[in-house]
Backbone as a chain_set.jsonl record, in Angstrom:
{"seq": "MHAALTRLGRQLTSLTLSLCLGLTLLLTACGDNTTSLLSGDYVEDTVAVVHMLQNTLALPSDSEGLQDSEHEAHDLINDYMSRYRPRPQVNGLSSFTTMQTALNSLQGHYNTYTNRPVPDALKTRVEKELSKAEKAALRGT", "coords": {"N": [[-27.371, 2.663, 52.761], [-27.055, 4.837, 51.055], [-24.322, 4.597, 50.464], [-24.286, 2.205, 49.048], [-25.725, 2.903, 46.749], [-23.998, 4.823, 45.695], [-21.754, 3.249, 45.156], [-22.881, 1.527, 43.23], [-23.453, 3.402, 41.246], [-20.855, 4.175, 40.5], [-19.914, 1.743, 39.47], [-21.636, 1.405, 37.277], [-20.905, 3.643, 35.799], [-18.243, 3.005, 35.204], [-18.653, 0.673, 33.694], [-20.118, 1.725, 31.524], [-18.219, 3.496, 30.446], [-16.244, 1.632, 29.721], [-17.604, 0.138, 27.761], [-18.061, 2.149, 25.829], [-15.409, 2.815, 25.137], [-14.545, 0.339, 24.136], [-16.271, 0.046, 21.893], [-15.465, 2.27, 20.415], [-12.777, 1.609, 19.818], [-13.245, -0.702, 18.311], [-14.726, 0.277, 16.106], [-12.886, 2.073, 15.062], [-10.811, 0.407, 14.293], [-12.018, -1.008, 12.262], [-12.604, 0.884, 10.397], [-11.614, 2.697, 7.438], [-9.328, 4.941, 7.015], [-7.607, 5.86, 5.14], [-7.211, 7.015, 1.841], [-7.375, 5.156, -0.912], [-5.633, 4.8, -3.96], [-6.336, 2.863, -5.604], [-8.699, 1.175, -7.638], [-9.936, -1.279, -7.63], [-10.289, -2.703, -9.883], [-8.375, -4.913, -11.615], [-6.795, -4.629, -14.032], [-6.983, -1.871, -14.581], [-5.875, -0.849, -12.193], [-3.313, -1.946, -12.281], [-2.199, -0.691, -14.537], [-2.336, 1.978, -13.651], [-0.632, 1.906, -11.402], [1.769, 1.189, -12.627], [2.239, 3.475, -14.258], [2.441, 5.471, -12.307], [4.701, 4.623, -10.881], [6.613, 4.645, -12.912], [6.72, 7.379, -13.399], [7.759, 8.221, -10.942], [10.265, 6.95, -10.966], [11.391, 8.316, -13.056], [11.986, 10.795, -12.083], [14.553, 13.177, -11.413], [17.498, 12.614, -9.379], [18.048, 14.766, -7.737], [15.711, 16.046, -7.43], [13.117, 18.041, -6.007], [10.699, 16.951, -4.948], [11.203, 14.256, -4.692], [11.587, 12.535, -2.426], [9.007, 12.545, -1.239], [7.521, 11.492, -3.339], [8.672, 8.951, -3.581], [7.944, 7.898, -1.114], [5.149, 7.838, -1.398], [5.051, 6.014, -3.493], [6.032, 3.741, -2.234], [3.939, 3.246, -0.367], [1.85, 2.817, -2.179], [2.713, 0.525, -3.505], [2.57, -1.303, -1.385], [-0.235, -1.252, -0.942], [-1.202, -2.207, -3.416], [-0.059, -4.802, -3.607], [-1.107, -6.006, -1.291], [-3.76, -6.034, -1.941], [-4.007, -7.574, -4.333], [-2.358, -9.884, -4.202], [-3.54, -11.947, -2.562], [-5.604, -12.891, -4.212], [-6.614, -15.519, -6.078], [-7.503, -15.615, -8.76], [-6.106, -13.642, -9.952], [-3.406, -13.646, -9.097], [-2.132, -15.697, -10.449], [-1.669, -14.909, -12.991], [0.514, -14.004, -15.698], [1.094, -11.341, -15.955], [0.756, -10.409, -13.374], [2.755, -11.817, -11.92], [5.063, -10.823, -13.133], [4.769, -8.136, -12.507], [4.849, -8.331, -9.729], [7.503, -9.134, -9.333], [8.891, -6.838, -10.197], [7.877, -4.937, -8.385], [8.661, -6.011, -5.91], [11.454, -5.792, -6.124], [11.81, -3.014, -6.307], [10.572, -2.171, -3.936], [12.196, -3.433, -2.086], [14.559, -1.958, -2.417], [13.651, 0.593, -1.585], [13.037, 0.035, 1.091], [15.491, -0.762, 2.156], [17.483, 1.11, 1.397], [16.768, 3.91, 2.157], [17.328, 6.716, 1.814], [18.746, 6.858, -0.525], [19.242, 7.221, -4.057], [17.584, 5.324, -6.638], [19.516, 2.843, -8.121], [20.92, 2.946, -11.46], [21.001, 0.507, -12.907], [19.091, -1.075, -11.583], [16.886, 0.566, -11.901], [16.547, 0.523, -14.722], [15.99, -2.207, -15.137], [13.619, -2.53, -13.593], [11.898, -0.705, -14.86], [11.67, -1.942, -17.365], [10.422, -4.355, -16.643], [8.039, -3.339, -15.569], [6.837, -2.194, -17.835], [6.483, -4.494, -19.38], [4.707, -5.913, -17.722], [2.509, -4.188, -17.76], [1.712, -4.301, -20.488], [1.041, -7.03, -20.647], [-1.057, -7.158, -18.796], [-2.959, -5.54, -20.035], [-3.5, -7.138, -22.206], [-4.733, -9.16, -20.933], [-3.481, -11.268, -19.739]], "CA": [[-28.101, 2.701, 51.518], [-26.42, 5.843, 50.221], [-23.029, 4.048, 50.049], [-24.569, 1.18, 48.047], [-26.097, 3.606, 45.524], [-22.774, 5.449, 45.184], [-20.939, 2.165, 44.598], [-23.574, 1.1, 42.024], [-23.245, 4.47, 40.264], [-19.464, 4.07, 40.023], [-19.809, 0.542, 38.641], [-22.319, 1.692, 36.024], [-20.071, 4.596, 35.064], [-17.094, 2.237, 34.692], [-19.154, -0.208, 32.648], [-20.452, 2.563, 30.369], [-16.956, 3.961, 29.884], [-15.596, 0.483, 29.08], [-18.337, -0.152, 26.525], [-17.782, 3.218, 24.854], [-14.023, 2.649, 24.695], [-14.502, -0.859, 23.3], [-16.914, 0.352, 20.614], [-14.608, 3.211, 19.696], [-11.642, 0.848, 19.274], [-13.754, -1.596, 17.288], [-15.073, 1.052, 14.918], [-11.663, 2.656, 14.516], [-10.058, -0.67, 13.643], [-12.734, -1.429, 11.057], [-12.693, 2.003, 9.457], [-10.496, 2.89, 6.526], [-9.098, 6.386, 6.957], [-6.758, 6.212, 4.005], [-7.859, 6.976, 0.532], [-6.557, 4.355, -1.802], [-5.661, 5.175, -5.369], [-6.723, 1.679, -6.35], [-10.138, 1.127, -7.905], [-10.454, -2.624, -7.467], [-10.194, -3.336, -11.19], [-6.974, -5.31, -11.707], [-6.105, -4.052, -15.192], [-6.91, -0.42, -14.34], [-4.936, -0.597, -11.1], [-1.957, -2.285, -12.73], [-1.754, 0.385, -15.429], [-2.139, 3.178, -12.833], [0.57, 1.719, -10.583], [2.915, 1.24, -13.544], [2.486, 4.866, -14.648], [2.902, 6.232, -11.136], [6.078, 4.221, -10.582], [7.468, 5.145, -13.988], [6.909, 8.813, -13.137], [8.656, 8.342, -9.789], [11.612, 6.562, -11.395], [11.888, 9.306, -14.017], [12.4, 12.021, -11.383], [15.995, 13.27, -11.162], [17.851, 12.334, -7.983], [18.098, 16.006, -6.969], [14.378, 16.636, -7.503], [12.593, 18.496, -4.724], [9.629, 16.093, -4.454], [11.567, 12.854, -4.847], [11.323, 11.793, -1.184], [7.559, 12.377, -1.1], [7.08, 10.599, -4.407], [9.105, 7.6, -3.228], [7.112, 7.47, 0.008], [3.852, 7.496, -1.985], [5.256, 4.785, -4.266], [6.154, 2.691, -1.225], [2.591, 2.971, 0.126], [1.064, 2.287, -3.287], [3.159, -0.856, -3.705], [1.963, -2.088, -0.309], [-1.674, -1.356, -1.206], [-1.405, -3.046, -4.596], [0.273, -6.188, -3.297], [-2.042, -6.554, -0.304], [-5.057, -6.202, -2.592], [-4.053, -8.567, -5.409], [-1.636, -11.131, -3.932], [-4.396, -13.045, -2.081], [-6.656, -13.252, -5.176], [-6.114, -16.57, -6.976], [-7.826, -15.345, -10.159], [-5.166, -12.635, -10.44], [-1.994, -13.903, -8.793], [-1.565, -16.692, -11.349], [-1.441, -14.299, -14.305], [1.911, -13.631, -15.947], [1.233, -9.901, -15.695], [0.911, -10.209, -11.933], [4.061, -12.294, -11.462], [6.052, -9.853, -13.607], [4.561, -6.933, -11.687], [5.323, -8.647, -8.385], [8.97, -9.115, -9.372], [9.313, -5.434, -10.267], [7.519, -4.247, -7.14], [9.523, -6.51, -4.829], [12.784, -5.214, -6.299], [11.746, -1.59, -5.969], [10.249, -2.054, -2.513], [13.409, -3.819, -1.362], [15.467, -0.812, -2.424], [13.084, 1.648, -0.742], [13.133, -0.367, 2.497], [16.88, -0.901, 2.594], [18.257, 2.318, 1.129], [15.73, 4.932, 2.215], [17.735, 8.037, 1.338], [19.601, 6.745, -1.704], [18.504, 7.103, -5.323], [17.523, 3.991, -7.236], [20.632, 2.689, -9.068], [20.524, 2.902, -12.864], [20.76, -0.875, -13.341], [17.804, -1.47, -11.014], [15.872, 1.398, -12.546], [16.346, -0.001, -16.072], [15.33, -3.509, -15.029], [12.25, -2.342, -13.089], [11.121, -0.055, -15.921], [11.41, -2.953, -18.381], [9.428, -5.279, -16.09], [6.765, -2.628, -15.447], [6.268, -2.099, -19.19], [6.059, -5.844, -19.757], [3.518, -6.234, -16.92], [1.4, -3.365, -18.253], [1.264, -4.873, -21.754], [0.402, -8.312, -20.371], [-2.334, -6.888, -18.117], [-3.895, -5.038, -21.049], [-3.873, -8.302, -23.043], [-5.54, -10.059, -20.105], [-2.705, -12.444, -19.323]], "C": [[-27.45, 3.674, 50.539], [-25.083, 5.332, 49.669], [-23.227, 3.005, 48.948], [-24.932, 1.824, 46.717], [-24.885, 4.28, 44.89], [-21.894, 4.405, 44.505], [-21.557, 1.668, 43.279], [-23.389, 2.126, 40.904], [-21.851, 4.416, 39.671], [-19.298, 2.868, 39.096], [-20.48, 0.762, 37.28], [-21.522, 2.665, 35.165], [-18.869, 3.88, 34.442], [-17.51, 1.332, 33.542], [-19.463, 0.577, 31.375], [-19.185, 3.046, 29.677], [-16.237, 2.827, 29.148], [-16.278, 0.134, 27.76], [-18.057, 0.884, 25.446], [-16.374, 3.088, 24.295], [-13.906, 1.448, 23.765], [-15.122, -0.618, 21.932], [-16.069, 1.297, 19.776], [-13.426, 2.485, 19.058], [-12.093, -0.08, 18.15], [-14.062, -0.844, 16.0], [-13.85, 1.672, 14.264], [-10.863, 1.605, 13.763], [-10.704, -1.093, 12.339], [-12.799, -0.335, 10.002], [-11.455, 2.1, 8.601], [-10.31, 4.386, 6.321], [-8.299, 6.802, 5.742], [-7.564, 6.158, 2.723], [-6.915, 6.26, -0.414], [-6.706, 4.854, -3.236], [-6.141, 4.016, -6.234], [-8.238, 1.589, -6.46], [-10.749, -0.241, -7.62], [-10.478, -3.393, -8.783], [-8.72, -3.628, -11.46], [-6.228, -4.623, -12.844], [-5.917, -2.55, -14.998], [-5.853, -0.089, -13.286], [-3.495, -0.888, -11.515], [-1.396, -1.174, -13.613], [-1.471, 1.656, -14.615], [-0.867, 3.079, -11.987], [1.818, 1.801, -11.46], [3.24, 2.686, -13.896], [3.004, 5.69, -13.483], [4.367, 5.902, -10.813], [7.044, 4.671, -11.68], [7.735, 6.637, -13.811], [7.87, 9.034, -11.973], [10.091, 8.01, -10.185], [12.229, 7.58, -12.35], [12.353, 10.599, -13.337], [13.911, 12.031, -11.201], [16.302, 13.1, -9.676], [17.934, 13.594, -7.128], [16.752, 16.741, -6.972], [13.839, 16.939, -6.107], [11.565, 17.528, -4.13], [9.936, 14.61, -4.517], [11.23, 12.043, -3.604], [9.836, 11.527, -1.009], [7.025, 11.391, -2.125], [7.472, 9.154, -4.105], [8.295, 7.047, -2.064], [5.721, 7.06, -0.489], [3.951, 6.194, -2.78], [5.332, 3.582, -3.328], [4.771, 2.279, -0.715], [1.715, 2.339, -0.958], [1.438, 0.834, -3.573], [2.544, -1.753, -2.636], [0.473, -2.309, -0.553], [-1.952, -2.339, -2.344], [-1.169, -4.524, -4.257], [-0.7, -6.783, -2.288], [-3.428, -6.771, -0.909], [-5.057, -7.396, -3.549], [-3.303, -9.86, -5.133], [-2.568, -12.236, -3.434], [-5.471, -13.513, -3.072], [-6.137, -14.281, -6.177], [-6.418, -16.318, -8.449], [-6.861, -14.342, -10.773], [-3.724, -13.087, -10.255], [-1.36, -15.017, -9.62], [-1.261, -16.139, -12.733], [0.027, -13.914, -14.473], [2.126, -12.144, -15.703], [1.443, -9.643, -14.214], [2.283, -10.674, -11.451], [5.186, -11.358, -11.913], [5.982, -8.579, -12.77], [5.109, -7.162, -10.288], [6.851, -8.624, -8.316], [9.493, -7.681, -9.366], [9.05, -4.718, -8.948], [8.377, -4.711, -5.97], [10.92, -5.915, -4.921], [12.806, -3.753, -5.86], [11.478, -1.385, -4.483], [11.457, -2.429, -1.659], [14.403, -2.672, -1.312], [14.95, 0.283, -1.495], [13.191, 1.303, 0.74], [14.56, -0.369, 3.007], [17.672, 0.4, 2.479], [17.32, 3.523, 1.036], [16.136, 6.24, 1.556], [18.643, 7.995, 0.116], [18.765, 6.65, -2.967], [18.547, 5.66, -5.835], [18.666, 3.879, -8.24], [20.113, 2.512, -10.499], [20.203, 1.488, -13.342], [19.399, -1.365, -12.829], [16.663, -0.712, -11.685], [15.536, 0.864, -13.939], [15.582, -1.318, -16.035], [13.87, -3.366, -14.603], [11.374, -1.703, -14.153], [10.745, -1.058, -17.02], [10.321, -3.921, -17.901], [8.058, -4.612, -15.958], [6.076, -2.515, -16.805], [5.726, -3.443, -19.648], [4.775, -6.235, -19.009], [2.302, -5.453, -17.408], [0.833, -3.941, -19.552], [0.519, -6.186, -21.533], [-0.96, -8.122, -19.696], [-3.374, -6.396, -19.12], [-4.365, -6.152, -21.995], [-4.772, -9.271, -22.275], [-4.809, -11.309, -19.665], [-1.854, -12.142, -18.128]], "O": [[-27.309, 3.379, 49.352], [-24.751, 5.612, 48.517], [-22.424, 2.928, 48.017], [-24.5, 1.352, 45.665], [-24.764, 4.302, 43.665], [-21.357, 4.639, 43.422], [-20.832, 1.418, 42.316], [-23.19, 1.756, 39.747], [-21.682, 4.594, 38.465], [-18.63, 2.957, 38.066], [-19.946, 0.349, 36.251], [-21.471, 2.524, 33.943], [-18.524, 4.127, 33.286], [-16.808, 1.233, 32.536], [-19.113, 0.147, 30.276], [-19.093, 3.007, 28.45], [-15.684, 3.042, 28.069], [-15.61, -0.132, 26.761], [-17.841, 0.537, 24.285], [-16.173, 3.237, 23.089], [-13.249, 1.523, 22.727], [-14.561, -1.033, 20.917], [-15.973, 1.136, 18.559], [-13.107, 2.718, 17.892], [-11.394, -0.225, 17.147], [-13.691, -1.294, 14.916], [-13.789, 1.782, 13.039], [-10.3, 1.89, 12.706], [-10.01, -1.497, 11.406], [-13.03, -0.622, 8.827], [-10.379, 1.643, 8.987], [-11.037, 5.018, 5.554], [-8.312, 7.97, 5.355], [-8.478, 5.348, 2.567], [-5.8, 6.713, -0.673], [-7.785, 5.275, -3.653], [-6.329, 4.164, -7.442], [-8.966, 1.883, -5.511], [-11.954, -0.345, -7.392], [-10.669, -4.609, -8.787], [-7.906, -2.707, -11.527], [-5.138, -4.091, -12.633], [-4.83, -2.018, -15.223], [-5.046, 0.825, -13.46], [-2.574, -0.161, -11.143], [-0.246, -0.767, -13.449], [-0.474, 2.335, -14.861], [-0.116, 4.048, -11.87], [2.812, 2.416, -11.072], [4.404, 3.084, -13.837], [3.903, 6.513, -13.65], [5.163, 6.791, -10.511], [8.181, 5.041, -11.387], [8.85, 7.104, -14.045], [8.704, 9.939, -12.019], [11.025, 8.706, -9.786], [13.452, 7.69, -12.44], [13.042, 11.408, -13.958], [14.495, 11.0, -10.868], [15.469, 13.403, -8.822], [17.892, 13.499, -5.902], [16.664, 17.901, -6.571], [14.075, 16.192, -5.156], [11.565, 17.309, -2.918], [9.028, 13.786, -4.408], [10.645, 10.966, -3.716], [9.441, 10.412, -0.67], [6.177, 10.555, -1.812], [6.689, 8.236, -4.347], [7.991, 5.855, -2.031], [5.179, 6.047, -0.047], [3.038, 5.369, -2.743], [4.756, 2.53, -3.608], [4.469, 1.088, -0.642], [0.932, 1.431, -0.679], [0.567, 0.009, -3.851], [2.052, -2.839, -2.943], [-0.026, -3.423, -0.39], [-2.831, -3.195, -2.239], [-1.987, -5.383, -4.586], [-1.08, -7.947, -2.414], [-4.187, -7.612, -0.427], [-6.023, -8.158, -3.569], [-3.588, -10.865, -5.783], [-2.403, -13.383, -3.85], [-6.188, -14.468, -2.771], [-5.312, -13.954, -7.03], [-5.661, -16.765, -9.31], [-6.808, -14.207, -11.996], [-2.905, -12.928, -11.16], [-0.159, -15.257, -9.5], [-0.661, -16.827, -13.559], [0.696, -13.544, -13.509], [3.21, -11.729, -15.293], [2.216, -8.763, -13.835], [2.913, -9.986, -10.648], [6.143, -11.127, -11.173], [7.007, -8.02, -12.379], [5.762, -6.284, -9.723], [7.421, -8.142, -7.337], [10.419, -7.35, -8.625], [9.903, -3.98, -8.454], [8.775, -3.903, -5.131], [11.51, -5.569, -3.898], [13.703, -3.319, -5.137], [12.087, -0.524, -3.85], [11.708, -1.808, -0.626], [15.026, -2.436, -0.277], [15.714, 0.842, -0.708], [13.413, 2.192, 1.562], [14.814, -0.017, 4.16], [18.445, 0.741, 3.374], [17.113, 4.079, -0.042], [15.348, 6.816, 0.806], [19.247, 9.008, -0.237], [17.687, 6.056, -2.95], [19.445, 4.89, -5.493], [18.785, 4.726, -9.126], [19.016, 1.997, -10.717], [19.248, 1.287, -14.093], [18.648, -1.999, -13.57], [15.615, -1.279, -11.992], [14.362, 0.764, -14.295], [14.643, -1.523, -16.804], [12.987, -4.002, -15.178], [10.227, -2.11, -14.335], [9.631, -1.022, -17.542], [9.412, -4.266, -18.656], [7.033, -5.246, -16.207], [4.866, -2.717, -16.909], [4.645, -3.523, -20.231], [3.865, -6.818, -19.598], [1.196, -5.99, -17.465], [-0.384, -4.057, -19.702], [-0.514, -6.429, -22.157], [-1.907, -8.849, -19.995], [-4.537, -6.793, -19.058], [-5.481, -6.112, -22.513], [-5.476, -10.089, -22.867], [-5.43, -12.294, -19.265], [-1.136, -13.017, -17.644]]}, "num_chains": 1, "name": "protein.A"}
């Protein structure tokens, strides 16, 4: 009888531990630990991303905070694209397609050439596209 109760106690302990672990993993996966700079308003977010990226591109290549700024830009680009690419009411706008072109170019450089400065030709093109996207977003197109 004592052996049966011990075995039952172990099984209940294992079951309880499994349930707690499962709930912990479920809640952790559903939680959002990161604080996004995006508000959810397309025009506001587009303007904010444009300004942040313009500030990052304006930093000199020997700037102390360049690496951190580029890393933040990389994360912001991912957040922006994952938020607005799946939205059909937004992803058909000319401002979004222009923004997407600029972000893909910049993200491609950050992914491929992690420790290299953005080349002047790419920087000029991206800055032009970002300005165009910002103006179009403010117009609502």
